[in-house]
Amino acid sequence: MIEITPEAWAVMVQHAQACYPNECCGILIGSESPGRRQASLAVACRNAYSGSQSDRFEIDPKDQLAAERQARQLSLGVLGFFHSHPDEAAYFSQTDLKNHWPFYSNVVLSVRHHQVVDAKCFQVDVDQTASTEEELLWPKS
Ligand SMILES: [Zn+2]
């Protein structure tokens, strides 16, 4: 399971709503113990996908490197990634499956009419053929 702190959650929601109706993307940083991850920092990244961004994203590699450096400086780790689904449910698509690595926690935010209405988290199998839902705790407001 992964828990999102209020500080990290606020960044994710703000980024998802600011990018709407395009997909946003970012990186989750925090600490982990067996079976439990806590994301205390969310880093908003630029969507570098060159086509229509309403249903695609690609994290800007420069932003990703900067986030990894920031995690190291804080003695934390990169736990996973987040992206939004504008006017779609929080599910893991076939494209998502192909574009995510195993072992990470991947949070999908459903955004409708500029508002984040739902969130779910998924992990990808080692061979990237299936995803399983991971328990996600976020501060409900
Ligand atoms: Zn997606």
PDB file of C-alpha atoms in Angstrom, residues 34-138:
ATOM      1  CA  PRO A  34       8.071  -3.748   3.590  1.00  0.00           C
ATOM      2  CA  GLY A  35       4.517  -3.553   2.257  1.00  0.00           C
ATOM      3  CA  ARG A  36       4.141   0.131   2.969  1.00  0.00           C
ATOM      4  CA  ARG A  37       5.190   3.233   1.086  1.00  0.00           C
ATOM      5  CA  GLN A  38       4.732   6.817   2.149  1.00  0.00           C
ATOM      6  CA  ALA A  39       4.980   9.522  -0.503  1.00  0.00           C
ATOM      7  CA  SER A  40       5.858  12.727   1.305  1.00  0.00           C
ATOM      8  CA  LEU A  41       6.828  14.699  -1.788  1.00  0.00           C
ATOM      9  CA  ALA A  42       5.232  14.928  -5.216  1.00  0.00           C
ATOM     10  CA  VAL A  43       7.226  16.574  -7.977  1.00  0.00           C
ATOM     11  CA  ALA A  44       5.178  18.070 -10.816  1.00  0.00           C
ATOM     12  CA  CYS A  45       6.858  17.376 -14.166  1.00  0.00           C
ATOM     13  CA  ARG A  46       6.394  18.735 -17.653  1.00  0.00           C
ATOM     14  CA  ASN A  47       4.434  16.569 -20.058  1.00  0.00           C
ATOM     15  CA  ALA A  48       6.919  16.212 -22.931  1.00  0.00           C
ATOM     16  CA  TYR A  49       4.676  14.147 -25.218  1.00  0.00           C
ATOM     17  CA  SER A  50       4.804  15.766 -28.645  1.00  0.00           C
ATOM     18  CA  GLY A  51       1.310  14.753 -29.844  1.00  0.00           C
ATOM     19  CA  SER A  52      -2.077  15.439 -28.301  1.00  0.00           C
ATOM     20  CA  GLN A  53      -1.672  15.425 -24.537  1.00  0.00           C
ATOM     21  CA  SER A  54      -5.324  14.807 -23.757  1.00  0.00           C
ATOM     22  CA  ASP A  55      -4.642  11.075 -23.368  1.00  0.00           C
ATOM     23  CA  ARG A  56      -0.866  10.729 -23.378  1.00  0.00           C
ATOM     24  CA  PHE A  57       2.067  11.832 -21.314  1.00  0.00           C
ATOM     25  CA  GLU A  58       5.798  11.482 -21.275  1.00  0.00           C
ATOM     26  CA  ILE A  59       7.763  12.768 -18.301  1.00  0.00           C
ATOM     27  CA  ASP A  60      10.379  15.300 -19.354  1.00  0.00           C
ATOM     28  CA  PRO A  61      13.705  13.447 -18.822  1.00  0.00           C
ATOM     29  CA  LYS A  62      15.314  16.583 -17.351  1.00  0.00           C
ATOM     30  CA  ASP A  63      12.543  16.838 -14.769  1.00  0.00           C
ATOM     31  CA  GLN A  64      12.959  13.162 -13.954  1.00  0.00           C
ATOM     32  CA  LEU A  65      16.700  13.533 -13.367  1.00  0.00           C
ATOM     33  CA  ALA A  66      16.105  16.582 -11.172  1.00  0.00           C
ATOM     34  CA  ALA A  67      13.532  14.675  -9.104  1.00  0.00           C
ATOM     35  CA  GLU A  68      15.882  11.728  -8.654  1.00  0.00           C
ATOM     36  CA  ARG A  69      18.616  14.099  -7.497  1.00  0.00           C
ATOM     37  CA  GLN A  70      16.215  15.771  -5.083  1.00  0.00           C
ATOM     38  CA  ALA A  71      15.228  12.371  -3.656  1.00  0.00           C
ATOM     39  CA  ARG A  72      18.875  11.457  -3.047  1.00  0.00           C
ATOM     40  CA  GLN A  73      19.561  14.783  -1.342  1.00  0.00           C
ATOM     41  CA  LEU A  74      16.670  14.144   1.036  1.00  0.00           C
ATOM     42  CA  SER A  75      17.783  10.533   1.600  1.00  0.00           C
ATOM     43  CA  LEU A  76      14.460   9.421   0.148  1.00  0.00           C
ATOM     44  CA  GLY A  77      13.634   7.255  -2.836  1.00  0.00           C
ATOM     45  CA  VAL A  78      11.550   7.498  -5.976  1.00  0.00           C
ATOM     46  CA  LEU A  79       8.485   5.404  -5.105  1.00  0.00           C
ATOM     47  CA  GLY A  80       6.527   5.866  -8.273  1.00  0.00           C
ATOM     48  CA  PHE A  81       4.778   8.158 -10.662  1.00  0.00           C
ATOM     49  CA  PHE A  82       1.465   9.891 -11.087  1.00  0.00           C
ATOM     50  CA  HIS A  83      -0.527  11.087 -14.061  1.00  0.00           C
ATOM     51  CA  SER A  84      -4.043  12.268 -14.712  1.00  0.00           C
ATOM     52  CA  HIS A  85      -6.905  11.058 -16.880  1.00  0.00           C
ATOM     53  CA  PRO A  86      -8.897  14.091 -18.049  1.00  0.00           C
ATOM     54  CA  ASP A  87     -12.597  13.162 -18.307  1.00  0.00           C
ATOM     55  CA  GLU A  88     -11.760   9.493 -17.830  1.00  0.00           C
ATOM     56  CA  ALA A  89     -11.884   7.135 -14.888  1.00  0.00           C
ATOM     57  CA  ALA A  90      -8.867   6.298 -12.747  1.00  0.00           C
ATOM     58  CA  TYR A  91      -7.884   3.052 -14.465  1.00  0.00           C
ATOM     59  CA  PHE A  92      -4.715   1.630 -15.956  1.00  0.00           C
ATOM     60  CA  SER A  93      -4.842   1.593 -19.757  1.00  0.00           C
ATOM     61  CA  GLN A  94      -2.913  -0.627 -22.169  1.00  0.00           C
ATOM     62  CA  THR A  95      -0.759   2.388 -22.996  1.00  0.00           C
ATOM     63  CA  ASP A  96      -0.107   2.892 -19.285  1.00  0.00           C
ATOM     64  CA  LEU A  97       0.939  -0.736 -19.008  1.00  0.00           C
ATOM     65  CA  LYS A  98       3.513  -0.349 -21.772  1.00  0.00           C
ATOM     66  CA  ASN A  99       4.882   2.922 -20.423  1.00  0.00           C
ATOM     67  CA  HIS A 100       5.426   2.063 -16.772  1.00  0.00           C
ATOM     68  CA  TRP A 101       8.111   0.030 -15.065  1.00  0.00           C
ATOM     69  CA  PRO A 102       7.488  -2.839 -12.641  1.00  0.00           C
ATOM     70  CA  PHE A 103       7.808  -2.396  -8.859  1.00  0.00           C
ATOM     71  CA  TYR A 104       6.809   1.288  -8.827  1.00  0.00           C
ATOM     72  CA  SER A 105       3.520   2.673  -7.507  1.00  0.00           C
ATOM     73  CA  ASN A 106       1.635   4.431 -10.290  1.00  0.00           C
ATOM     74  CA  VAL A 107      -1.158   6.734  -9.205  1.00  0.00           C
ATOM     75  CA  VAL A 108      -3.841   7.710 -11.724  1.00  0.00           C
ATOM     76  CA  LEU A 109      -6.032  10.735 -10.998  1.00  0.00           C
ATOM     77  CA  SER A 110      -9.437  11.088 -12.608  1.00  0.00           C
ATOM     78  CA  VAL A 111     -10.161  14.747 -13.428  1.00  0.00           C
ATOM     79  CA  ARG A 112     -13.624  15.871 -14.474  1.00  0.00           C
ATOM     80  CA  HIS A 113     -14.608  19.504 -15.050  1.00  0.00           C
ATOM     81  CA  HIS A 114     -11.254  20.691 -13.632  1.00  0.00           C
ATOM     82  CA  GLN A 115     -11.726  18.720 -10.408  1.00  0.00           C
ATOM     83  CA  VAL A 116      -9.887  15.625  -9.217  1.00  0.00           C
ATOM     84  CA  VAL A 117     -12.730  13.220  -8.425  1.00  0.00           C
ATOM     85  CA  ASP A 118     -10.971   9.896  -7.917  1.00  0.00           C
ATOM     86  CA  ALA A 119      -7.559   8.270  -7.621  1.00  0.00           C
ATOM     87  CA  LYS A 120      -6.254   4.727  -7.835  1.00  0.00           C
ATOM     88  CA  CYS A 121      -2.837   3.155  -7.724  1.00  0.00           C
ATOM     89  CA  PHE A 122      -1.457   0.348  -9.870  1.00  0.00           C
ATOM     90  CA  GLN A 123       1.637  -1.785 -10.072  1.00  0.00           C
ATOM     91  CA  VAL A 124       2.872  -3.412 -13.256  1.00  0.00           C
ATOM     92  CA  ASP A 125       3.949  -7.065 -13.532  1.00  0.00           C
ATOM     93  CA  VAL A 126       7.570  -7.860 -14.266  1.00  0.00           C
ATOM     94  CA  ASP A 127       6.812  -8.621 -17.926  1.00  0.00           C
ATOM     95  CA  GLN A 128       4.507  -5.583 -18.293  1.00  0.00           C
ATOM     96  CA  THR A 129       1.504  -7.653 -19.405  1.00  0.00           C
ATOM     97  CA  ALA A 130      -0.815  -6.962 -16.474  1.00  0.00           C
ATOM     98  CA  SER A 131      -1.347  -4.502 -13.667  1.00  0.00           C
ATOM     99  CA  THR A 132      -2.672  -4.993 -10.177  1.00  0.00           C
ATOM    100  CA  GLU A 133      -4.324  -2.390  -8.032  1.00  0.00           C
ATOM    101  CA  GLU A 134      -2.374  -1.281  -4.980  1.00  0.00           C
ATOM    102  CA  GLU A 135      -4.125   0.087  -1.927  1.00  0.00           C
ATOM    103  CA  LEU A 136      -3.937   3.885  -1.975  1.00  0.00           C
ATOM    104  CA  LEU A 137      -4.498   6.182   0.957  1.00  0.00           C
ATOM    105  CA  TRP A 138      -4.868   9.874   0.261  1.00  0.00           C
TER     106      TRP A 138
END
